[in-house]
């Protein structure tokens, strides 16, 4: 690189940094953002693959604010384009949209602004952009770039092909001089090549980030008592936003009805509803701080809601790509979020039934995808690692703390080679013509008609594993499948040996086998892990007040709350508690525009709160990383030190003092403690009459958020007490 180019690159980066700070209030780039943006600034065609929440929008928005001309952004869903543009405008970006949802007058106005050079980002649907009249109108508008979001939609090999995207290949011909960039979250190497090829990118630079999402906690659990399992999970997320994915429409309706009957507000979403209903439910979900949507895979494409705190799959998704996308909708803001997958043997059959009418070429692909998905569920590899491996990457280390495999109490099998050989040789002796259930029956020495009828009671493997439970043998078979010793083939999922399986039979290679904790089918206790970390130092009642103020602004402007400020920003506000216009700029996610628009009101609430409660304001935690995604997952030691103190009957104030944490943080630990120990009596911490009042309030307004209870009690009872009583009440219900 010549020194001139180095200088130019350095200048570009500085300019981008300024823009990042000014419009978004962020002080650092996320992984590969700087590299992608620099390439875009230099006008080279660029393909960016970053996971959901990785910050792809900024990769084109920030350069668009530095370069001359207008950027065209193509985005697949009209219903969500408004959201994206609202979000951009709230940061002060001159963004506009053109699609079939806007009327002639608005379109006229927008074109006026475009011609006056006032628009820097124009969002357009692919349908519109490829119309020749539209292309003609663009002919004399100076363009900085064409940015194609969700670019995997152009590839037939991807999991979400959209025919309109295919027509985008005209762009290269029409605008040979304008740089063309593509962005996507889930693309295997083949799909990446296909995208570049279809769009006609000219010697593009590829930036492919790690597919890992460290802030997501994955748990894969066998279905047991489903209602209990789901309720246990929801208990961890009272007052938070989440998605529950089901395989069929019928399940969606049933679970929605069930949740509503339990006083949990939830809305359904599937292809059987009218467009109108679907749109309404989606809007309600986006606009609500704490909504739950129960949905089929039809839901979620392009949903940018940043504070989804959990995604539960009731049943296995149809491919790992789908799982990555669907679970990936959680935690876009980089804060902790839970992904729970409840799977059972019936899921595979359900999907096979639903995909039975697909043409053979397609259905072969989907059968293979389904098997890989089963392998993922049954396997015992760190979930983070298994997911990234699927996309052709690897992790230097397993996650250690953030998945059921790493945190589970699994015991290694003492003689894995022997057990594996028993299973594999049974499969071989059964002539590789039977499925998992049958193989287990043989190994357990079943006297069933089928086994006896086949004469398989004469096999040398008959009854060899009779001392082990059926679920455990099933786990082992799953583990052998994941290690490629076996695979399932054909409509009946017959077990067949693969090459490594032969090595095992010859004693040349030993696979790993473990006795997983979940073989006992228990409902797993929520892990206390990291949960509170991102709440450290956050004044809870202040957070609730700020959340209220955010809602007011949001409804005034008719935008979702997260467009005003993300949850991460609210937490940082309630942690740093700034009271001056300068100090608020140091808060994560507050740029100049947002400070000017909302600063006064937020500062006032914070100032009043700090005075009234004699809480320190303008706290300097500059030593903490401002961007939560950079935090490594870790066990929260403070929470663990607090537990014995609570057990010894210490008061909240005493514990707070001993562990040197804010009152509200300590209260969070207490809630965690109550949950962990399943305590139902709140009176060691809240006096009996107050507890009784709170319980009465719960009867009236439900336990789906602390604020309704607080308001029902006319603000006479503090949030900490409410939180404690609610937790005990929930424990009592289960
Ligand atoms: P993607 O399109 O890749 O799924 P988004 O562009 O929607 O992700 O960004 C996800 C979230 O991350 C948004 O809330 C965004 O404001 C935030 N974000 C993006 N870049 C940064 C950054 N450099 N620092 C902090 N937050 C960021
Ligand atoms: Mg995006
Ligand atoms: Zn792990």
XYZ file of C-alpha atoms and ligand atoms in Angstrom:
763
model
C 0.000 0.000 0.000
C 1.396 3.421 -0.873
C 1.471 6.008 1.858
C -1.148 8.030 0.007
C -3.565 5.131 0.166
C -2.770 4.536 3.809
C -3.565 8.173 4.506
C -6.820 7.941 2.618
C -7.766 4.787 4.478
C -6.929 6.411 7.801
C -9.027 9.420 6.911
C -11.936 7.233 5.921
C -11.831 5.418 9.221
C -11.733 8.683 11.150
C -14.663 10.005 9.177
C -16.614 6.803 9.819
C -15.867 6.983 13.523
C -17.197 10.503 13.697
C -20.345 9.465 11.922
C -20.769 6.475 14.241
C -20.544 8.703 17.272
C -22.638 11.516 15.898
C -25.616 9.551 14.597
C -25.616 6.403 16.698
C -23.687 7.242 19.832
C -21.427 4.192 19.411
C -17.741 4.529 20.062
C -16.354 1.413 18.433
C -16.850 -0.827 15.432
C -18.130 -4.334 15.757
C -16.236 -7.211 14.189
C -15.611 -6.640 10.448
C -17.626 -3.430 10.354
C -14.541 -1.299 9.882
C -13.185 -3.569 7.133
C -16.514 -3.737 5.292
C -17.114 -0.010 5.565
C -13.623 0.795 4.352
C -14.120 -1.396 1.304
C -17.437 0.321 0.638
C -15.847 3.747 1.064
C -13.275 2.765 -1.565
C -16.102 1.900 -3.940
C -15.275 -1.791 -4.278
C -18.099 -4.289 -4.661
C -18.496 -5.935 -1.277
C -20.233 -8.971 0.177
C -20.770 -8.901 3.939
C -21.864 -11.978 5.879
C -22.423 -11.232 9.540
C -24.778 -12.931 11.971
C -28.126 -11.439 12.878
C -27.511 -8.508 15.177
C -23.959 -8.212 13.875
C -24.638 -4.684 12.663
C -24.966 -5.045 8.911
C -27.188 -1.988 8.462
C -24.460 0.262 9.766
C -22.068 -1.175 7.210
C -23.908 0.642 4.442
C -25.579 3.430 6.399
C -22.393 4.894 7.837
C -20.540 5.037 4.480
C -23.712 6.447 2.887
C -23.406 9.369 5.286
C -19.808 9.965 4.221
C -20.037 9.466 0.450
C -21.541 11.822 -2.123
C -24.835 10.892 -3.706
C -27.714 8.740 -2.584
C -27.590 5.092 -1.562
C -30.308 2.732 -2.731
C -31.139 0.056 -0.181
C -33.097 -3.008 -1.243
C -34.958 -4.796 1.482
C -37.360 -7.709 0.971
C -40.332 -6.954 3.166
C -42.525 -3.937 2.631
C -44.107 -4.427 6.028
C -40.790 -3.867 7.757
C -39.271 -1.186 5.592
C -41.074 1.545 7.467
C -39.533 0.301 10.676
C -36.058 0.391 9.223
C -36.561 3.892 7.897
C -38.071 5.095 11.191
C -35.062 3.699 13.020
C -32.663 5.436 10.657
C -34.527 8.752 10.835
C -34.632 8.642 14.637
C -30.824 8.704 14.501
C -30.951 11.684 12.168
C -30.212 9.923 8.877
C -32.028 11.437 5.867
C -33.738 8.181 4.851
C -36.889 7.670 2.793
C -38.749 4.745 1.324
C -40.597 3.956 -1.864
C -42.819 0.909 -2.119
C -46.437 0.040 -2.784
C -47.497 1.040 0.738
C -47.108 4.776 0.177
C -49.569 6.926 -1.734
C -48.996 9.116 -4.773
C -48.608 12.312 -2.769
C -45.926 10.863 -0.507
C -44.168 9.423 -3.505
C -44.212 12.797 -5.196
C -42.762 14.459 -2.109
C -40.080 11.829 -1.782
C -39.034 12.207 -5.410
C -38.855 15.961 -4.842
C -36.455 15.427 -1.962
C -34.465 12.930 -3.985
C -34.043 15.446 -6.808
C -33.021 18.168 -4.378
C -30.291 15.841 -3.130
C -31.792 15.745 0.364
C -32.080 11.967 0.623
C -28.978 9.923 1.468
C -30.653 6.537 1.876
C -33.567 5.443 -0.267
C -35.169 2.129 0.731
C -36.869 0.419 -2.183
C -38.645 -2.907 -2.592
C -37.159 -5.209 -5.255
C -40.486 -5.185 -7.139
C -40.355 -1.429 -7.486
C -36.677 -1.076 -8.150
C -36.750 -3.427 -11.119
C -39.588 -1.581 -12.878
C -38.163 0.112 -15.919
C -40.037 3.383 -15.288
C -38.486 3.542 -11.859
C -35.040 2.799 -13.212
C -35.490 5.577 -15.766
C -36.369 8.047 -13.062
C -33.178 7.159 -11.237
C -31.082 7.710 -14.331
C -29.908 11.211 -13.437
C -29.777 10.866 -9.680
C -26.168 10.611 -8.451
C -25.874 7.319 -6.606
C -23.285 6.408 -3.972
C -24.077 2.689 -3.964
C -26.646 -0.062 -4.334
C -26.970 -2.045 -1.110
C -28.841 -5.353 -1.199
C -29.963 -6.442 2.259
C -30.964 -10.068 2.991
C -29.135 -10.952 -0.187
C -29.507 -14.722 0.321
C -33.049 -14.255 -1.044
C -31.503 -14.130 -4.504
C -30.136 -17.663 -4.290
C -32.221 -20.688 -5.014
C -29.873 -22.679 -2.819
C -30.544 -20.465 0.159
C -33.409 -21.187 2.471
C -35.546 -18.230 1.534
C -35.513 -17.738 -2.196
C -37.632 -14.845 -3.501
C -38.276 -14.629 -7.238
C -38.337 -10.811 -7.205
C -34.802 -10.798 -5.917
C -33.695 -12.702 -8.978
C -34.636 -9.736 -11.131
C -32.091 -7.598 -9.314
C -29.522 -8.917 -11.747
C -30.555 -6.043 -14.066
C -28.929 -3.576 -11.676
C -25.415 -4.353 -12.764
C -26.315 -3.636 -16.414
C -28.258 -0.492 -15.640
C -25.694 0.968 -13.266
C -22.331 -0.390 -14.379
C -20.452 2.378 -12.564
C -22.257 2.254 -9.224
C -20.699 -0.005 -6.557
C -22.929 -2.910 -5.597
C -22.886 -4.439 -2.117
C -24.689 -7.432 -0.657
C -25.488 -8.276 2.968
C -26.738 -11.457 4.550
C -26.685 -13.365 7.821
C -26.882 -16.986 6.826
C -25.046 -18.132 3.785
C -22.869 -21.157 3.333
C -19.865 -20.741 1.027
C -21.917 -21.976 -1.946
C -24.667 -19.465 -1.344
C -22.114 -16.660 -0.988
C -20.642 -17.499 -4.385
C -24.094 -17.723 -5.865
C -25.067 -14.295 -4.534
C -21.934 -12.712 -5.990
C -22.547 -14.451 -9.288
C -26.256 -13.615 -9.572
C -25.717 -9.951 -8.786
C -22.739 -9.738 -11.083
C -20.410 -8.347 -8.430
C -17.068 -7.207 -9.890
C -14.111 -8.849 -8.097
C -15.915 -8.388 -4.809
C -14.307 -8.300 -1.395
C -15.862 -10.889 0.925
C -16.149 -10.213 4.624
C -17.440 -13.230 6.448
C -17.757 -12.858 10.202
C -17.998 -15.494 12.858
C -21.456 -16.973 12.893
C -21.295 -17.399 16.617
C -23.639 -15.387 18.818
C -21.917 -15.403 22.195
C -24.747 -13.613 23.994
C -27.253 -16.338 23.193
C -27.637 -19.189 25.620
C -28.718 -22.382 23.862
C -30.502 -25.226 25.574
C -31.795 -28.274 23.768
C -34.150 -30.351 25.877
C -36.186 -33.446 25.171
C -39.915 -32.871 25.346
C -41.339 -34.075 28.606
C -44.300 -32.410 30.223
C -44.484 -29.611 27.684
C -46.767 -27.275 29.590
C -44.485 -27.442 32.599
C -41.420 -26.986 30.486
C -42.807 -23.935 28.732
C -44.161 -22.375 31.882
C -40.839 -22.913 33.628
C -39.160 -21.109 30.769
C -41.604 -18.228 30.706
C -41.111 -17.736 34.422
C -37.598 -16.628 33.611
C -38.929 -13.981 31.292
C -41.823 -12.262 32.983
C -42.435 -8.894 31.384
C -40.082 -9.595 28.481
C -40.506 -10.088 24.792
C -40.188 -13.445 23.065
C -41.149 -15.761 20.238
C -42.480 -19.296 20.560
C -42.051 -21.270 17.342
C -44.273 -24.277 16.594
C -44.249 -26.657 13.655
C -47.941 -26.531 12.707
C -50.665 -23.888 12.648
C -52.770 -25.999 14.926
C -50.050 -25.998 17.558
C -49.763 -22.240 17.235
C -53.451 -21.822 17.953
C -53.387 -24.273 20.837
C -50.416 -22.752 22.581
C -51.733 -19.224 22.108
C -55.021 -20.258 23.702
C -53.210 -22.028 26.495
C -51.020 -19.035 27.316
C -53.940 -16.649 27.207
C -55.873 -18.908 29.554
C -52.968 -18.609 31.981
C -53.090 -14.827 31.798
C -50.019 -14.573 29.576
C -50.775 -12.243 26.671
C -49.665 -13.881 23.443
C -50.606 -13.408 19.796
C -50.662 -16.026 17.049
C -48.937 -15.725 13.673
C -49.214 -18.203 10.815
C -50.130 -18.421 7.157
C -53.713 -19.421 7.993
C -54.532 -15.945 9.312
C -55.616 -13.124 7.035
C -53.000 -10.623 5.896
C -54.724 -8.061 8.017
C -54.590 -10.169 11.197
C -50.995 -11.091 10.585
C -50.042 -7.507 10.042
C -51.870 -6.415 13.190
C -50.261 -9.072 15.349
C -46.837 -8.270 13.999
C -47.297 -4.556 14.643
C -48.554 -5.229 18.150
C -45.506 -7.362 18.815
C -43.108 -4.758 17.435
C -44.729 -1.930 19.345
C -44.967 -3.705 22.648
C -42.133 -3.865 25.107
C -43.152 -7.225 26.427
C -45.186 -9.132 23.887
C -45.065 -12.802 23.024
C -45.756 -14.142 19.559
C -46.573 -17.807 18.988
C -45.729 -18.552 15.372
C -44.834 -20.925 12.605
C -41.744 -20.328 10.474
C -43.855 -17.832 8.541
C -42.918 -15.276 11.168
C -39.788 -13.302 11.641
C -38.062 -12.523 8.378
C -36.510 -9.100 8.724
C -37.920 -8.497 12.204
C -35.471 -5.995 13.624
C -36.914 -5.804 17.132
C -33.783 -5.620 19.184
C -34.977 -6.649 22.641
C -36.344 -10.136 22.056
C -35.137 -11.896 25.190
C -36.114 -15.475 24.385
C -36.988 -17.788 21.531
C -38.568 -21.110 22.396
C -38.969 -23.851 19.814
C -41.756 -26.247 20.662
C -40.562 -28.869 18.232
C -37.517 -29.062 16.050
C -37.019 -26.584 13.184
C -36.637 -28.066 9.717
C -33.002 -27.224 9.208
C -30.009 -25.832 11.030
C -30.206 -22.754 8.789
C -33.729 -22.194 10.017
C -32.680 -22.754 13.594
C -29.864 -20.238 13.253
C -32.225 -17.646 11.772
C -35.099 -18.218 14.154
C -33.091 -18.427 17.362
C -30.954 -15.590 16.051
C -33.852 -13.166 16.366
C -33.173 -13.130 20.092
C -30.735 -10.669 21.584
C -29.965 -8.431 18.619
C -29.075 -5.737 21.116
C -26.175 -7.893 22.283
C -27.668 -8.468 25.740
C -28.175 -11.981 27.082
C -31.037 -13.946 25.607
C -32.272 -17.533 25.901
C -32.855 -19.978 23.068
C -34.608 -23.129 24.154
C -35.341 -25.974 21.795
C -37.766 -28.667 22.950
C -37.505 -31.656 20.664
C -39.026 -35.099 20.456
C -39.015 -38.138 18.221
C -42.303 -37.117 16.638
C -40.845 -33.896 15.180
C -38.961 -35.614 12.400
C -42.108 -37.476 11.333
C -44.158 -34.281 11.446
C -41.778 -32.551 9.075
C -41.518 -35.541 6.802
C -45.294 -35.581 6.594
C -45.459 -31.864 5.875
C -42.811 -31.978 3.155
C -44.092 -35.205 1.544
C -45.533 -33.420 -1.484
C -42.395 -31.577 -2.455
C -40.751 -32.536 -5.728
C -38.027 -35.163 -5.206
C -35.034 -32.872 -5.872
C -36.221 -30.457 -3.221
C -37.420 -33.067 -0.785
C -34.053 -34.843 -0.878
C -32.448 -31.603 0.253
C -34.948 -31.146 3.001
C -34.667 -34.749 4.197
C -30.922 -34.245 4.505
C -31.442 -30.943 6.338
C -33.860 -32.607 8.726
C -31.400 -35.341 9.533
C -28.679 -32.811 10.225
C -31.077 -31.014 12.514
C -31.859 -34.215 14.419
C -28.127 -34.773 14.674
C -27.734 -31.331 16.201
C -30.448 -31.963 18.791
C -29.196 -35.362 19.810
C -25.538 -34.544 19.612
C -23.383 -33.645 22.556
C -21.156 -31.042 20.989
C -21.105 -27.494 22.418
C -24.121 -25.868 20.718
C -22.192 -22.765 19.752
C -19.533 -24.896 18.158
C -21.984 -27.249 16.436
C -23.788 -24.292 14.875
C -20.711 -22.547 13.516
C -19.301 -25.844 12.251
C -22.412 -26.324 10.222
C -21.552 -23.103 8.413
C -18.005 -24.209 7.799
C -16.357 -22.346 10.654
C -15.041 -23.384 14.034
C -14.552 -21.944 17.497
C -11.170 -21.935 19.158
C -12.813 -23.259 22.297
C -16.205 -24.547 23.286
C -18.379 -21.884 24.893
C -17.944 -23.381 28.344
C -20.794 -21.531 30.012
C -23.537 -20.764 27.576
C -25.132 -23.990 26.375
C -26.710 -27.084 27.847
C -23.879 -29.312 26.674
C -21.094 -27.271 28.277
C -22.909 -26.625 31.531
C -24.610 -29.988 31.835
C -23.555 -32.554 34.327
C -22.562 -35.151 31.786
C -20.519 -38.179 32.660
C -18.210 -39.764 30.159
C -18.950 -43.416 29.453
C -16.194 -45.622 30.847
C -15.851 -47.932 27.885
C -17.126 -45.954 24.924
C -15.533 -48.243 22.344
C -17.299 -51.305 23.721
C -20.724 -49.632 23.882
C -20.313 -48.105 20.428
C -19.330 -51.461 18.961
C -22.385 -53.125 20.483
C -24.688 -50.572 18.911
C -22.972 -50.489 15.539
C -22.679 -54.228 15.223
C -26.357 -54.591 16.048
C -27.167 -52.186 13.238
C -24.931 -54.203 10.935
C -26.382 -57.567 11.966
C -29.899 -56.222 11.474
C -28.754 -55.707 7.891
C -29.027 -51.920 8.260
C -32.728 -52.096 7.559
C -34.207 -50.761 10.811
C -34.613 -47.478 12.631
C -33.630 -46.239 16.086
C -36.605 -47.648 17.995
C -36.122 -51.112 16.654
C -32.399 -51.129 17.237
C -33.005 -50.194 20.842
C -35.558 -52.999 21.142
C -32.982 -55.525 19.982
C -30.261 -54.176 22.243
C -32.608 -54.242 25.205
C -33.692 -57.803 24.492
C -37.314 -57.018 23.729
C -39.732 -59.923 23.338
C -41.847 -57.973 20.864
C -43.492 -59.849 18.013
C -41.492 -57.948 15.453
C -38.126 -58.712 16.998
C -38.973 -62.380 17.545
C -40.576 -62.620 14.119
C -37.359 -61.434 12.490
C -35.447 -63.945 14.547
C -33.387 -61.101 15.961
C -33.427 -62.648 19.410
C -30.751 -64.917 17.954
C -28.384 -62.034 17.147
C -25.251 -61.849 19.241
C -26.155 -58.266 20.124
C -29.616 -59.181 21.456
C -30.080 -57.893 25.009
C -26.493 -56.618 25.300
C -27.617 -53.245 26.666
C -30.546 -54.471 28.737
C -29.206 -52.767 31.864
C -29.359 -49.317 30.286
C -32.480 -47.193 29.886
C -34.119 -46.690 26.554
C -33.638 -42.898 26.533
C -29.971 -43.370 27.306
C -29.417 -45.811 24.434
C -31.259 -43.377 22.233
C -28.882 -40.620 23.316
C -25.909 -42.805 22.456
C -27.234 -43.567 19.019
C -27.688 -39.817 18.532
C -24.112 -39.236 19.619
C -22.869 -41.832 17.163
C -24.853 -40.147 14.414
C -23.337 -36.793 15.233
C -19.888 -38.327 15.093
C -20.723 -39.668 11.643
C -20.595 -43.323 12.607
C -24.199 -43.784 11.552
C -26.769 -41.941 9.522
C -30.459 -42.217 8.904
C -31.589 -42.974 5.369
C -34.811 -43.147 3.431
C -38.388 -42.550 4.323
C -38.218 -44.913 7.297
C -35.060 -43.406 8.754
C -33.193 -46.690 8.662
C -29.830 -46.672 10.378
C -26.815 -47.235 8.136
C -23.133 -47.352 8.937
C -20.806 -44.669 7.666
C -17.049 -44.842 7.215
C -16.049 -43.822 10.773
C -18.504 -46.453 12.016
C -16.490 -49.166 10.278
C -13.336 -47.845 11.929
C -15.062 -48.221 15.285
C -16.141 -51.767 14.497
C -12.553 -52.638 13.633
C -11.410 -51.032 16.880
C -9.359 -48.408 15.026
C -11.116 -45.367 16.395
C -12.943 -44.616 19.642
C -15.854 -42.173 19.569
C -16.871 -40.143 22.606
C -19.970 -41.240 24.448
C -21.487 -39.530 27.450
C -24.379 -40.030 29.816
C -26.123 -36.688 29.491
C -27.985 -35.138 32.330
C -31.036 -34.778 30.158
C -31.392 -38.503 29.643
C -33.346 -38.366 32.875
C -35.839 -36.094 31.129
C -36.045 -33.572 33.883
C -37.242 -30.038 33.396
C -34.007 -28.154 33.566
C -33.490 -25.546 36.166
C -32.651 -22.220 34.607
C -28.979 -21.503 34.789
C -28.107 -18.536 36.949
C -25.293 -17.790 34.523
C -24.584 -14.251 33.478
C -28.257 -13.300 33.602
C -27.719 -10.406 35.894
C -24.417 -9.274 34.434
C -25.947 -6.875 32.025
C -28.109 -5.574 34.863
C -25.093 -4.837 37.045
C -25.371 -1.405 38.584
C -28.699 -0.693 36.900
C -31.188 1.134 39.125
C -34.238 -0.971 38.495
C -36.966 1.519 39.439
C -35.265 4.172 37.346
C -35.091 1.757 34.459
C -38.858 1.263 34.747
C -39.397 5.025 34.735
C -37.218 5.473 31.674
C -39.059 2.681 29.972
C -42.310 4.523 30.636
C -40.913 7.709 29.152
C -39.714 5.770 26.135
C -43.241 4.409 25.613
C -44.660 7.915 25.732
C -42.274 9.118 23.038
C -42.894 6.003 20.979
C -46.658 6.333 20.941
C -46.455 10.080 20.282
C -44.410 9.360 17.174
C -46.137 6.158 16.170
C -42.930 4.105 16.194
C -41.872 1.041 18.211
C -40.148 1.818 21.524
C -36.782 0.412 20.441
C -36.646 3.011 17.677
C -36.402 5.647 20.417
C -33.771 3.814 22.519
C -32.760 0.173 22.757
C -32.978 -1.725 26.046
C -29.207 -1.655 26.212
C -29.351 2.141 26.127
C -32.024 2.322 28.837
C -29.944 0.071 31.062
C -26.870 2.187 30.479
C -28.866 5.326 31.273
C -30.111 3.772 34.516
C -26.549 2.731 35.277
C -24.593 5.894 34.436
C -27.470 8.202 35.404
C -26.259 11.265 33.472
C -27.789 14.629 34.290
C -26.115 16.899 31.719
C -26.373 17.047 27.919
C -22.670 16.250 27.688
C -22.796 13.300 30.017
C -25.694 11.706 28.173
C -23.589 11.495 25.006
C -21.316 9.048 26.815
C -24.191 6.618 27.147
C -24.272 3.621 24.800
C -26.541 4.371 21.846
C -27.118 8.095 22.372
C -26.041 10.219 19.410
C -26.532 13.930 18.826
C -29.914 13.659 17.180
C -31.388 11.510 19.912
C -29.890 13.718 22.566
C -31.471 16.771 20.965
C -34.818 15.035 20.501
C -35.216 13.226 23.797
C -32.332 14.316 26.037
C -34.107 17.012 28.025
C -36.913 14.750 29.166
C -34.705 11.788 29.982
C -32.212 13.949 31.867
C -35.025 15.445 33.900
C -36.412 12.067 34.942
C -32.931 10.892 35.906
C -32.121 14.039 37.814
C -35.387 13.929 39.753
C -34.975 10.291 40.525
C -31.429 10.661 41.795
C -32.340 13.568 44.041
C -35.440 11.947 45.403
C -33.749 8.639 46.163
C -30.358 10.077 47.013
C -28.725 7.934 44.402
C -25.413 8.914 42.873
C -25.711 10.528 39.447
C -23.171 10.822 36.619
C -21.551 7.559 37.571
C -18.372 6.974 35.646
C -18.090 3.387 34.513
C -15.801 4.181 31.692
C -13.720 1.177 32.693
C -16.580 -1.046 31.597
C -16.926 -1.918 27.947
C -19.765 0.164 26.607
C -20.761 -2.299 23.960
C -22.311 -5.283 25.710
C -21.540 -7.773 22.934
C -17.869 -7.500 23.737
C -18.454 -8.841 27.229
C -17.383 -12.428 27.580
C -20.041 -14.719 28.989
C -19.176 -15.351 32.588
C -20.695 -16.632 35.762
C -21.863 -13.867 37.976
C -19.814 -14.197 41.104
C -21.610 -11.490 43.043
C -24.878 -13.344 42.653
C -23.253 -16.465 43.973
C -21.760 -14.696 46.990
C -25.139 -13.255 47.761
C -26.947 -16.586 47.888
C -25.507 -17.862 51.208
C -26.240 -14.470 52.765
C -29.870 -14.690 51.742
C -29.976 -18.245 53.029
C -28.662 -17.008 56.386
C -31.657 -14.679 56.595
C -29.827 -11.396 55.948
C -31.951 -8.452 54.820
C -31.684 -6.949 51.381
C -29.905 -3.884 52.754
C -27.399 -5.978 54.673
C -26.601 -8.130 51.689
C -26.277 -5.099 49.421
C -23.760 -3.638 51.804
C -21.780 -6.826 52.269
C -21.369 -7.508 48.575
C -20.976 -3.834 47.723
C -23.676 -3.692 45.079
C -26.546 -1.341 44.364
C -29.782 -2.074 46.126
C -31.574 -2.853 42.877
C -28.803 -5.168 41.680
C -28.976 -7.046 44.954
C -32.714 -7.297 44.585
C -32.113 -8.912 41.210
C -29.886 -11.486 42.912
C -32.558 -12.081 45.498
C -35.121 -12.746 42.783
C -32.659 -15.170 41.239
C -32.184 -16.827 44.622
C -35.922 -17.151 45.204
C -36.320 -18.709 41.809
C -33.421 -21.071 42.215
C -34.572 -22.284 45.634
C -38.224 -22.197 44.657
C -39.133 -20.102 47.683
C -42.796 -19.180 47.999
C -42.851 -17.113 51.173
C -41.704 -13.510 50.698
C -42.119 -12.387 54.341
C -38.473 -12.556 55.354
C -37.988 -9.633 52.947
C -41.384 -7.983 52.641
C -43.704 -7.408 55.605
C -46.867 -9.499 55.607
C -49.468 -6.757 55.017
C -47.498 -5.347 52.068
C -47.061 -8.827 50.629
C -50.804 -9.381 50.924
C -51.518 -6.113 49.101
C -49.170 -7.058 46.285
C -50.766 -10.475 45.955
C -54.178 -8.834 45.715
C -52.857 -6.559 43.000
C -51.528 -9.592 41.118
C -55.015 -11.096 41.224
C -56.273 -7.953 39.519
C -53.647 -7.151 36.955
C -51.674 -10.386 36.598
C -47.947 -10.883 37.042
C -46.835 -9.948 33.582
C -44.759 -6.964 34.429
C -44.026 -5.023 37.540
C -45.361 -1.725 36.350
C -49.079 -2.613 36.206
C -48.838 -3.815 39.815
C -46.956 -0.711 40.859
C -49.630 1.442 39.288
C -52.476 -0.601 40.677
C -51.050 0.133 44.116
C -50.897 3.855 43.283
C -47.133 3.830 43.474
C -47.286 3.249 47.231
C -45.239 0.071 47.188
C -41.649 -0.024 45.967
C -40.535 -2.056 42.971
C -38.177 -4.250 44.977
C -40.987 -5.555 47.175
C -43.171 -6.131 44.142
C -40.433 -8.038 42.404
C -39.875 -10.277 45.431
C -43.551 -11.062 45.942
C -44.130 -11.709 42.238
C -41.263 -14.191 42.171
C -42.609 -16.048 45.228
C -46.091 -16.029 43.758
C -44.827 -17.516 40.513
C -42.894 -20.176 42.417
C -46.101 -21.047 44.299
C -47.992 -21.474 41.069
C -45.738 -24.058 39.532
P -28.098 -6.990 11.397
O -28.793 -6.303 10.256
O -26.709 -7.422 11.073
O -28.903 -8.116 11.962
P -28.396 -4.485 12.719
O -27.732 -3.647 11.723
O -29.882 -4.450 12.777
O -27.920 -5.975 12.595
O -27.762 -4.134 14.142
C -28.134 -4.838 15.317
C -28.007 -3.934 16.531
O -26.638 -3.655 16.804
C -28.687 -2.593 16.337
O -29.402 -2.291 17.507
C -27.514 -1.657 16.111
O -27.813 -0.345 16.521
C -26.413 -2.268 16.953
N -25.070 -1.931 16.479
C -24.616 -1.998 15.205
N -23.329 -1.601 15.127
C -22.946 -1.271 16.379
C -21.722 -0.791 16.962
N -20.634 -0.552 16.224
N -21.709 -0.561 18.288
C -22.811 -0.798 19.023
N -23.971 -1.248 18.553
C -24.063 -1.487 17.242
Mg -30.440 -6.451 9.012
Zn -21.126 -24.719 24.782
